[in-house]
Amino acid sequence: MNNNTFAQQKTMLIVDDFEMNRDILQNIFKDEFYILQAENGLVAMEILHEKKTDIDIVLLDLVMPEKDGFTVLKEVRANEELSNIPIVVVSASGEIDGELLSLELGATDFIVKPIKPHIARLRVQNILARKEVDKLRVQHAMMLEQHQKERVLLNLITQSKNEYQKLAEYDQLTGIYNKSMFVQKTEEMLANNPNKSYVLVRFDIEKFKVVNELLGRQEGDALLKHIASILKKDVSTHGTYGRLSSDVFVACFPHSKENVERMVQTYTESMKLYNLNLEIILCFGLYIITDTDVPIDSMIDRANLALQTIKGNYITRYAYYDEALREILMKEQEIVHEMEDALNNGQFKMFLQPKCELKDGSIVGAEALARWEHPTKGFIPPGKFIPVFEKNGFIMALDQFIWEEACKLLKKWIDKGESVLPISVNISRVNLFNPQLSSIIANLAEKYGIPPRLLELEITESAYTNNAYLLIDLIHELHENGFTVLMDDFGSGYSSFNMLKEIPVDALKIDLRFLSGNDILGRGEQILESIVNMSHAINLPTIVEGVETKSQVDFLQSIRCNRAQGFYFYRPMPVEEFETTLHSHKKKES
Ligand code: C2E
Ligand code: CA
Ligand code: CA
């Protein structure tokens, strides 16, 4: 019989040197067990080694030739694979010592010959039942262990999930909410309090880059943490707050003038005490939430728009978003929407404003200025669209258009064989990051056969302070191609004469409007005079722009200024008008 055929039936190994004994036992157990027989300990061990735990129980005689029952017991209990198999010692009555010894050696139970079948059966049943219970117990213990393991694993997973969530929800540096969490929590707060009026605040540190450089990165980080801790203390009970990026924080809480002023006040005072050697200024942009359907992101943008109106203004620390700002935003959007078509449809025009000799008002050149001739809105001044184009990069396309217009006009003049005046064009600072810039301009001049000296390039002063090295390289490149570079709006920024040593510009354009104003002490005039004097000293030609009155002209002449540009002489005008003006001028002269 094959053990496998009775997969459910248990297997019993009967070990006895007397065949008759073996048969008696077989008869008793044959209905419940698949029986294997061994005539001595040696054969028994062979079978055990072969079948291992397929043997469910062993009935073992003690006294046998070859290998006796004691040795079998010892060997089985010492063998890791076999030690759990129940062994019932079957021994003649009176073998008390054997009984004891075999129990000591690990026999599971004891049956005494002559065998009483029902007692034998009961004992074996009990043993197997006990084994079953033990097995269940082991299984249960194993399950418990597994369960424990799973729990630990589960804990680990939730822990790392929490960590991950923390990463996803909290700003690493300050431990307060990051943007997405701020948005979510604010949405919830607004939804849960439909009857309350809230304000959304976006604020940052004025010139944080500079502060960071002065304090050092670590101190800069500490400052940000400090700001976050104030938010936590002041806002956590009634509002939401978070950090958007570097020095940009947001908060949302019930709106009242007092709440807002208290916040601004708290921060202003805290910043005063935070670092006594450095003035740290925070600016706040506020948006009163009137419409909760506006996405939080847009609310943040609106607060930012308000914030931008007070940037660089050291007196006002906070500003509200209002309808006027909305209007500006809408107009900007309109401009962005229309700009490309406008360029393709020829709505942009080059105007020219003459540059004049102060002593006699004769025209010595012109500046090209862009105008947008809108089909329905009329002329839009550059102040309205240039800043928008600088923000979105479209200025590069417009500038190139104007440069090309200037080149075309110069070519027309050259072809007519007239004496040709130089035209200066503006180069927005946005272009400076274009490594192709000088080759674009050189190619244009070449395409129209323009001597480079006729196309002058105006680069505004503020570009020099922010990107000095980039600019120095660029100016060298432009010089190599034969172009002239003018520093535009000198006096509007923070340039010093010292800088001019390193920046090889060919001329300065000084804007009167940045210097004079209503200064009763006449300091502006004094500054202008010293600028002009110093320019003479270093052989740097100057031209003064924004000249509007006769008295300004007189003053400029008195300080040995030679050239000027301004409404006093001419306003910017269409090309045809410029040409007729020029001709009538020449006629007057001759
Ligand atoms: P800007 O380069 O300083 O140009 C001179 C501005 O001063 C012109 O303003 C001109 O009309 C104005 N102006 C000239 N004389 C007087 C005066 O006596 N009184 C007053 N109040 N203003 C005077 P405009 O044409 O409105 O241009 C403003 C600015 O827009 C320009 O300042 C320039 O920065 C920019 N811009 C104009 N066209 C272009 C362009 O094609 N490309 C670039 N990148 N910028 C341009
Ligand atoms: Ca200019
Ligand atoms: Ca200027």
XYZ file of C-alpha atoms and ligand atoms in Angstrom:
638
model
C 0.000 0.000 0.000
C 1.170 3.406 -0.824
C 1.094 6.071 1.792
C 0.126 8.686 -0.776
C -3.031 6.875 -1.701
C -4.321 7.579 1.762
C -3.290 11.084 2.052
C -5.826 11.623 4.856
C -5.016 8.389 6.656
C -2.314 8.474 9.300
C 0.738 6.242 9.171
C 1.858 4.061 12.023
C 5.208 2.328 12.303
C 5.157 -0.829 14.401
C 8.564 -1.973 15.618
C 8.814 -5.417 17.239
C 11.077 -8.413 16.685
C 8.152 -10.849 17.069
C 6.028 -11.050 13.993
C 3.025 -12.132 16.015
C 3.231 -9.037 18.210
C 3.430 -6.870 15.140
C 0.348 -8.582 13.679
C -1.646 -8.162 16.869
C -0.920 -4.451 16.862
C -1.606 -4.182 13.133
C -4.977 -5.833 13.678
C -5.888 -3.349 16.364
C -4.958 -0.263 14.314
C -5.386 -1.322 10.713
C -8.719 0.428 10.268
C -7.450 3.831 11.246
C -3.843 3.619 10.162
C -1.704 2.793 7.256
C 0.755 0.424 8.906
C 4.458 -0.046 8.334
C 6.385 -2.779 10.161
C 9.992 -3.082 11.260
C 11.494 -6.188 12.857
C 14.208 -4.361 14.740
C 15.626 -0.922 15.611
C 17.894 -0.827 12.579
C 15.079 -1.292 10.075
C 12.933 1.123 12.084
C 15.574 3.847 11.842
C 15.915 3.277 8.105
C 12.175 3.689 7.601
C 12.090 6.747 9.857
C 14.949 8.407 7.996
C 13.214 7.727 4.753
C 9.669 8.754 5.635
C 10.398 11.273 8.362
C 7.278 13.118 9.486
C 5.120 11.076 7.155
C 5.144 8.708 10.104
C 2.512 9.951 12.526
C 3.198 7.580 15.368
C 5.604 4.773 16.301
C 4.782 1.753 18.472
C 8.111 0.605 19.765
C 9.173 -2.621 21.484
C 12.056 -2.209 23.914
C 13.979 -5.428 23.751
C 15.064 -6.337 20.245
C 18.183 -7.667 18.499
C 20.444 -5.450 16.348
C 19.199 -2.160 17.811
C 16.935 -2.071 20.846
C 14.054 0.316 21.586
C 16.079 2.491 23.951
C 18.612 3.276 21.246
C 15.858 4.018 18.745
C 14.248 6.439 21.249
C 17.542 8.154 21.902
C 18.347 8.490 18.226
C 14.919 9.758 17.263
C 14.803 12.357 20.026
C 18.291 13.533 19.098
C 17.330 13.942 15.471
C 15.925 17.377 14.699
C 13.715 16.128 11.891
C 12.273 13.184 13.814
C 12.173 14.387 17.382
C 8.519 15.400 17.282
C 7.152 12.047 16.195
C 5.173 10.491 19.078
C 6.616 7.202 20.217
C 4.576 4.767 22.336
C 6.695 2.179 24.027
C 5.050 -1.263 24.065
C 6.560 -3.375 26.775
C 5.851 -6.476 28.843
C 4.335 -5.728 32.243
C 6.900 -5.556 34.995
C 9.527 -3.835 32.914
C 9.208 -0.899 35.307
C 12.764 0.216 34.847
C 12.275 0.120 31.134
C 9.108 2.102 31.501
C 10.841 4.802 33.492
C 13.900 4.830 31.345
C 11.953 5.057 28.153
C 9.874 7.960 29.498
C 13.073 9.663 30.502
C 14.407 9.106 27.025
C 11.386 10.827 25.619
C 8.734 8.190 24.989
C 5.381 9.825 24.613
C 3.452 7.067 26.365
C 3.528 3.509 27.448
C 1.371 0.441 26.609
C 1.681 -2.727 28.572
C 1.553 -6.208 27.068
C -0.635 -8.184 26.900
C -2.305 -5.480 24.959
C -5.868 -4.504 25.656
C -7.051 -3.219 22.282
C -9.473 -0.539 23.436
C -6.930 0.873 25.930
C -4.250 0.862 23.255
C -6.584 2.616 20.859
C -7.529 5.242 23.459
C -3.901 5.950 24.298
C -2.945 6.338 20.676
C -6.006 8.491 20.013
C -5.137 10.724 22.960
C -1.603 11.083 21.841
C -2.616 12.016 18.339
C -5.258 14.382 19.615
C -2.645 15.987 21.858
C -0.302 16.219 18.911
C -3.048 17.850 16.904
C -3.587 20.349 19.692
C 0.155 20.955 19.874
C 0.255 21.436 16.154
C -2.597 23.901 16.368
C -0.832 25.603 19.218
C 2.339 25.903 17.160
C 0.335 27.093 14.213
C -1.399 29.606 16.407
C 1.919 30.781 17.813
C 3.255 31.069 14.319
C 0.200 32.979 13.267
C 0.611 35.264 16.221
C 4.203 35.814 15.294
C 3.251 36.486 11.694
C 0.548 38.816 12.847
C 3.029 40.617 15.027
C 5.410 40.892 12.118
C 2.662 42.235 9.913
C 1.718 44.744 12.555
C 5.301 45.945 12.772
C 5.424 46.152 9.009
C 2.141 47.981 8.927
C 3.452 50.395 11.524
C 6.524 50.970 9.443
C 4.427 51.596 6.393
C 2.134 54.059 8.176
C 5.126 55.714 9.707
C 6.824 56.263 6.382
C 3.498 57.232 4.922
C 3.243 59.852 7.622
C 6.773 60.975 6.912
C 5.948 61.149 3.251
C 2.768 62.998 3.991
C 4.732 65.346 6.139
C 7.084 65.965 3.248
C 4.150 66.499 0.973
C 2.276 68.733 3.392
C 4.864 70.627 5.317
C 7.564 73.008 4.324
C 10.881 71.337 5.100
C 12.633 74.352 6.522
C 10.000 75.944 8.724
C 7.684 73.026 9.436
C 4.588 75.018 8.500
C 2.257 74.123 5.628
C 3.565 74.239 2.115
C 1.568 75.718 -0.716
C -0.670 72.787 -1.606
C -1.600 72.171 2.027
C -2.195 75.846 2.645
C -4.517 75.923 -0.332
C -6.383 72.821 0.862
C -6.746 73.978 4.464
C -7.825 77.430 3.398
C -10.445 76.006 1.058
C -11.786 73.929 3.960
C -11.795 76.892 6.327
C -13.659 79.083 3.861
C -16.182 76.356 3.123
C -16.811 75.757 6.834
C -17.295 79.432 7.621
C -19.395 80.818 4.785
C -20.559 83.793 6.819
C -17.191 85.092 7.927
C -15.177 87.631 5.954
C -11.579 86.596 5.416
C -8.436 88.262 4.169
C -5.600 86.509 2.373
C -2.141 87.905 3.013
C 0.973 87.260 1.007
C 4.157 88.750 2.344
C 7.885 88.611 1.845
C 11.149 90.163 2.888
C 12.294 93.248 0.995
C 15.514 92.369 -0.840
C 15.768 88.969 0.800
C 18.661 88.066 -1.479
C 20.715 90.879 -0.031
C 19.634 90.061 3.525
C 20.606 86.447 2.926
C 24.003 87.449 1.621
C 24.651 89.790 4.516
C 23.462 87.380 7.198
C 24.773 84.188 5.629
C 22.608 81.310 4.541
C 22.223 79.756 7.941
C 21.125 82.989 9.555
C 18.841 83.586 6.604
C 17.206 80.231 7.284
C 16.894 81.077 10.961
C 15.151 84.310 10.021
C 12.634 82.401 7.892
C 11.977 80.002 10.760
C 11.478 82.938 13.081
C 8.913 84.439 10.733
C 7.130 81.083 10.536
C 7.058 80.813 14.321
C 5.337 84.189 14.619
C 2.731 83.030 12.108
C 2.175 79.889 14.109
C 1.753 81.844 17.314
C -0.478 84.559 15.909
C -2.575 82.882 13.262
C -2.918 79.206 14.167
C -5.913 79.746 16.448
C -8.067 81.481 13.864
C -6.592 81.031 10.419
C -4.313 79.193 8.030
C -0.747 79.959 7.056
C 2.158 78.544 5.093
C 5.327 79.210 3.151
C 5.124 79.308 -0.635
C 8.808 79.535 -1.488
C 12.030 81.065 -0.213
C 10.893 84.184 1.648
C 7.268 84.180 0.528
C 4.668 83.478 3.232
C 0.890 83.376 3.138
C -1.839 83.523 5.734
C -5.598 83.677 5.747
C -7.672 84.833 8.707
C -10.884 86.713 9.507
C -10.650 90.178 8.069
C -10.691 93.333 10.094
C -8.551 96.422 9.796
C -7.294 95.787 13.325
C -6.300 92.192 12.551
C -4.302 93.288 9.553
C -2.665 96.200 11.315
C -1.847 94.045 14.298
C -0.119 91.534 12.050
C 1.906 94.186 10.256
C 2.772 95.801 13.576
C 3.810 92.524 15.205
C 6.137 91.697 12.365
C 7.579 95.167 12.060
C 8.425 95.244 15.751
C 9.721 91.708 15.798
C 11.989 92.402 12.824
C 13.361 95.505 14.526
C 14.427 93.404 17.475
C 15.522 90.413 15.450
C 18.684 91.897 14.090
C 19.764 95.264 15.371
C 22.447 95.674 12.731
C 20.262 95.094 9.755
C 16.964 96.607 8.787
C 14.688 93.761 7.802
C 11.538 94.960 6.101
C 8.488 92.864 5.400
C 5.899 93.859 2.813
C 2.312 92.625 2.851
C -0.101 92.280 -0.019
C -3.729 91.729 1.003
C -6.755 90.386 -0.736
C -10.102 90.617 1.017
C -11.983 87.505 -0.010
C -15.237 88.687 -1.462
C -15.848 85.741 -3.724
C -15.001 82.284 -2.417
C -15.400 80.844 -5.916
C -12.105 82.450 -6.882
C -9.441 79.722 -6.648
C -7.039 80.215 -3.734
C -4.201 80.359 -6.250
C -5.755 83.390 -7.885
C -6.348 84.954 -4.480
C -2.635 84.553 -3.802
C -1.881 86.152 -7.174
C -4.148 89.063 -6.346
C -2.486 89.592 -2.978
C 0.817 89.480 -4.835
C -0.340 92.126 -7.291
C -1.125 94.373 -4.360
C 2.268 93.529 -2.880
C 4.092 94.486 -6.072
C 2.631 97.995 -5.924
C 4.580 98.744 -2.738
C 7.842 96.962 -3.607
C 10.784 99.289 -3.082
C 8.512 101.714 -1.257
C 9.883 101.903 2.250
C 7.076 103.866 3.827
C 4.060 101.749 3.026
C 4.280 98.224 4.380
C 1.006 96.842 3.131
C -1.419 97.278 0.290
C -4.841 95.896 -0.560
C -5.846 94.464 -3.881
C -8.673 96.507 -5.314
C -10.657 97.049 -8.462
C -8.143 99.519 -9.889
C -5.519 96.805 -9.710
C -7.913 94.376 -11.288
C -8.344 96.834 -14.100
C -4.586 96.988 -14.652
C -4.461 93.231 -14.668
C -7.270 93.003 -17.194
C -5.574 95.537 -19.434
C -2.339 93.599 -19.217
C -4.170 90.476 -20.222
C -5.703 92.285 -23.133
C -2.277 93.444 -24.266
C -0.866 89.934 -24.038
C -3.838 88.635 -25.952
C -3.397 91.101 -28.807
C 0.333 91.642 -29.071
C 1.280 89.012 -31.619
C -1.468 89.887 -34.083
C -0.596 93.533 -33.609
C 2.997 92.894 -34.643
C 1.969 90.780 -37.628
C -0.635 93.317 -38.748
C 1.739 96.259 -38.668
C 0.151 98.026 -35.695
C 3.560 98.805 -34.235
C 5.214 101.895 -35.662
C 8.613 103.357 -35.277
C 8.514 106.991 -34.199
C 11.565 109.195 -34.182
C 12.489 111.865 -31.696
C 15.226 114.221 -32.891
C 18.399 114.715 -30.889
C 19.560 118.304 -31.091
C 22.586 120.509 -30.770
C 21.881 122.788 -27.791
C 23.538 125.839 -29.239
C 21.323 126.099 -32.344
C 18.723 123.373 -32.105
C 19.979 121.601 -35.230
C 19.099 117.926 -35.543
C 22.062 115.587 -35.150
C 20.304 112.236 -34.850
C 17.171 110.538 -33.632
C 15.951 107.971 -31.179
C 13.608 105.277 -32.436
C 10.638 104.799 -30.111
C 7.939 102.203 -30.500
C 4.292 103.180 -30.815
C 1.275 100.926 -30.891
C -1.370 102.247 -33.231
C -4.343 100.254 -32.062
C -7.301 100.021 -34.497
C -9.849 100.879 -31.797
C -7.882 102.309 -28.880
C -5.710 104.703 -30.839
C -2.065 105.221 -29.896
C -1.006 103.247 -26.863
C 2.086 104.742 -25.196
C 5.094 102.427 -24.622
C 4.815 102.863 -20.856
C 1.641 100.754 -21.081
C 2.940 97.846 -23.136
C 6.748 97.736 -22.819
C 6.707 96.631 -19.141
C 4.188 93.908 -20.031
C 6.343 92.745 -22.951
C 9.393 92.740 -20.711
C 7.546 90.463 -18.334
C 6.552 87.951 -20.988
C 9.579 88.219 -23.256
C 7.709 89.579 -26.259
C 9.905 92.675 -26.034
C 12.601 90.742 -27.901
C 10.357 90.430 -30.940
C 9.285 94.062 -30.763
C 12.851 95.298 -30.324
C 14.023 93.355 -33.339
C 11.158 94.775 -35.334
C 12.152 98.349 -34.405
C 15.865 97.636 -35.083
C 14.945 96.369 -38.517
C 12.689 99.375 -39.179
C 15.590 101.647 -38.241
C 17.909 99.719 -40.576
C 15.376 99.924 -43.426
C 15.052 103.661 -42.969
C 18.812 104.201 -42.835
C 19.128 102.150 -46.034
C 16.458 104.282 -47.691
C 18.378 107.428 -46.744
C 21.682 105.941 -47.887
C 20.143 104.882 -51.195
C 18.818 108.416 -51.743
C 22.373 109.621 -51.418
C 21.490 112.028 -48.663
C 23.700 112.753 -45.695
C 22.512 110.238 -43.149
C 21.959 110.887 -39.416
C 22.468 108.111 -36.872
C 19.421 106.521 -35.308
C 19.586 105.075 -31.837
C 17.449 102.113 -30.870
C 16.546 100.786 -27.447
C 17.722 97.375 -26.313
C 15.609 96.052 -23.500
C 17.579 94.411 -20.727
C 15.602 91.260 -21.384
C 17.669 90.836 -24.572
C 20.892 90.785 -22.640
C 20.408 87.147 -21.788
C 20.273 86.250 -25.446
C 23.775 85.109 -26.404
C 22.936 85.781 -30.073
C 22.232 89.457 -29.404
C 25.327 91.022 -30.951
C 25.232 88.739 -33.972
C 21.534 89.490 -34.537
C 22.269 93.209 -34.615
C 25.399 92.768 -36.746
C 23.470 90.599 -39.220
C 20.735 93.207 -39.512
C 23.232 95.951 -40.275
C 24.911 93.721 -42.823
C 21.613 92.706 -44.437
C 20.763 96.372 -45.153
C 24.337 97.459 -45.754
C 24.323 99.902 -42.837
C 27.650 101.197 -41.485
C 27.440 100.179 -37.817
C 28.179 103.698 -36.562
C 24.764 104.791 -37.875
C 22.887 102.396 -35.625
C 23.420 103.433 -32.023
C 22.362 101.196 -29.189
C 20.731 102.444 -25.986
C 20.903 100.171 -22.974
C 19.242 101.389 -19.801
C 21.367 102.050 -16.753
C 19.680 99.597 -14.416
C 20.814 96.774 -16.707
C 24.428 97.623 -15.856
C 24.089 97.301 -12.117
C 22.362 93.943 -12.236
C 24.424 92.176 -14.861
C 27.688 94.087 -15.050
C 29.828 91.216 -16.345
C 27.355 90.031 -18.912
C 27.126 93.573 -20.162
C 30.831 94.259 -20.296
C 31.255 91.224 -22.537
C 28.344 92.261 -24.701
C 29.625 95.800 -25.148
C 33.023 94.446 -26.178
C 31.358 92.237 -28.768
C 29.285 95.131 -30.090
C 32.400 97.301 -30.242
C 34.207 94.639 -32.222
C 31.371 94.873 -34.728
C 31.743 98.663 -34.874
C 28.625 99.693 -32.924
C 28.216 102.565 -30.479
C 26.641 101.931 -27.064
C 24.831 104.585 -25.025
C 24.015 104.210 -21.373
C 20.358 105.228 -21.221
C 18.625 106.848 -18.247
C 21.839 107.652 -16.409
C 20.868 108.915 -12.975
C 17.815 106.716 -12.662
C 19.590 103.900 -10.860
C 22.567 103.531 -8.624
C 25.418 103.700 -11.133
C 28.456 105.600 -10.070
C 31.242 107.113 -12.031
C 33.408 104.400 -10.611
C 31.419 101.875 -12.601
C 32.033 103.731 -15.802
C 35.709 102.859 -15.506
C 34.820 99.236 -16.081
C 31.877 99.563 -18.387
C 33.137 100.809 -21.728
C 30.048 102.733 -22.915
C 30.552 105.373 -25.606
C 28.143 107.995 -24.299
C 25.782 108.814 -21.435
C 22.156 109.780 -21.772
C 21.232 111.745 -18.697
C 17.555 112.031 -17.981
C 16.680 115.407 -16.526
C 13.516 114.033 -15.009
C 15.492 111.832 -12.681
C 17.582 114.717 -11.425
C 15.702 117.989 -11.253
C 12.135 117.662 -10.092
C 10.938 120.241 -7.560
C 14.163 120.451 -5.670
C 14.210 124.033 -4.392
C 17.792 123.754 -3.232
C 18.814 123.134 -6.802
C 20.752 120.060 -5.796
C 19.646 118.278 -8.937
C 21.246 120.992 -11.012
C 24.442 120.717 -9.017
C 24.555 116.961 -9.490
C 23.911 117.378 -13.197
C 26.695 119.928 -13.436
C 29.197 117.627 -11.766
C 28.144 114.691 -13.944
C 28.681 116.778 -17.066
C 32.034 118.043 -15.738
C 33.244 114.577 -14.946
C 32.099 113.295 -18.328
C 34.166 116.021 -19.957
C 37.110 115.003 -17.819
C 36.966 111.387 -18.964
C 36.042 112.284 -22.535
C 32.660 110.672 -22.361
C 30.105 112.447 -24.571
C 26.738 113.165 -22.931
C 23.267 113.921 -24.149
C 20.574 115.224 -21.820
C 17.017 114.067 -22.425
C 13.674 115.185 -21.097
C 14.444 118.817 -21.818
C 11.146 120.716 -21.776
C 11.812 124.397 -21.033
C 13.860 127.335 -22.215
C 15.368 127.769 -18.767
C 16.565 124.160 -18.813
C 18.190 124.802 -22.170
C 19.909 127.906 -20.788
C 21.111 126.061 -17.751
C 22.447 123.167 -19.815
C 24.337 125.566 -22.010
C 25.785 127.294 -18.970
C 27.272 124.012 -17.795
C 28.765 123.263 -21.240
C 26.304 120.633 -22.257
C 26.224 120.101 -26.003
C 23.318 117.917 -26.935
C 19.773 117.367 -25.815
C 16.558 115.563 -26.623
C 13.182 116.663 -25.375
C 9.775 118.171 -25.938
C 11.314 121.639 -25.906
C 12.802 120.757 -29.287
C 10.622 117.997 -30.693
C 8.261 115.310 -29.562
C 8.622 111.824 -30.989
C 7.040 111.821 -34.463
C 6.224 109.516 -37.363
C 9.059 108.912 -39.823
C 7.516 111.056 -42.626
C 7.141 113.979 -40.260
C 10.733 113.540 -39.161
C 11.873 113.603 -42.769
C 9.949 116.801 -43.586
C 11.194 118.434 -40.389
C 14.729 117.534 -41.347
C 14.322 118.930 -44.845
C 12.765 122.197 -43.777
C 15.589 122.524 -41.255
C 18.184 122.025 -43.901
C 16.461 124.547 -46.139
C 16.496 127.064 -43.295
C 20.201 126.472 -42.859
C 21.072 126.932 -46.500
P 13.476 106.104 -23.111
O 14.320 105.156 -23.863
O 14.116 106.841 -21.997
O 12.872 107.073 -24.155
C 12.700 108.409 -23.923
C 11.313 108.655 -23.451
O 11.205 109.974 -22.984
C 10.287 108.559 -24.583
O 9.124 108.066 -24.021
C 10.085 109.955 -24.972
O 8.858 110.202 -25.601
C 10.167 110.639 -23.660
N 10.536 112.029 -23.748
C 11.410 112.604 -24.601
N 11.509 113.918 -24.345
C 10.702 114.204 -23.297
C 10.392 115.386 -22.559
O 10.860 116.469 -22.803
N 9.506 115.280 -21.557
C 8.946 114.067 -21.253
N 8.088 114.049 -20.244
N 9.221 112.947 -21.926
C 10.094 113.016 -22.936
P 8.292 106.984 -24.692
O 8.381 107.039 -26.158
O 6.979 107.002 -24.049
O 9.064 105.681 -24.245
C 9.139 105.353 -22.927
C 10.119 104.285 -22.708
O 9.685 103.085 -23.343
C 11.460 104.549 -23.336
O 12.209 105.356 -22.500
C 12.016 103.191 -23.450
O 12.550 102.778 -22.239
C 10.810 102.395 -23.760
N 10.748 102.164 -25.209
C 10.156 102.875 -26.195
N 10.324 102.264 -27.368
C 11.036 101.153 -27.143
C 11.550 100.100 -27.958
O 11.411 100.069 -29.182
N 12.249 99.120 -27.330
C 12.461 99.131 -26.013
N 13.150 98.126 -25.474
N 12.013 100.076 -25.214
C 11.315 101.108 -25.768
Ca 16.128 105.318 -24.845
Ca 16.049 107.406 -21.616
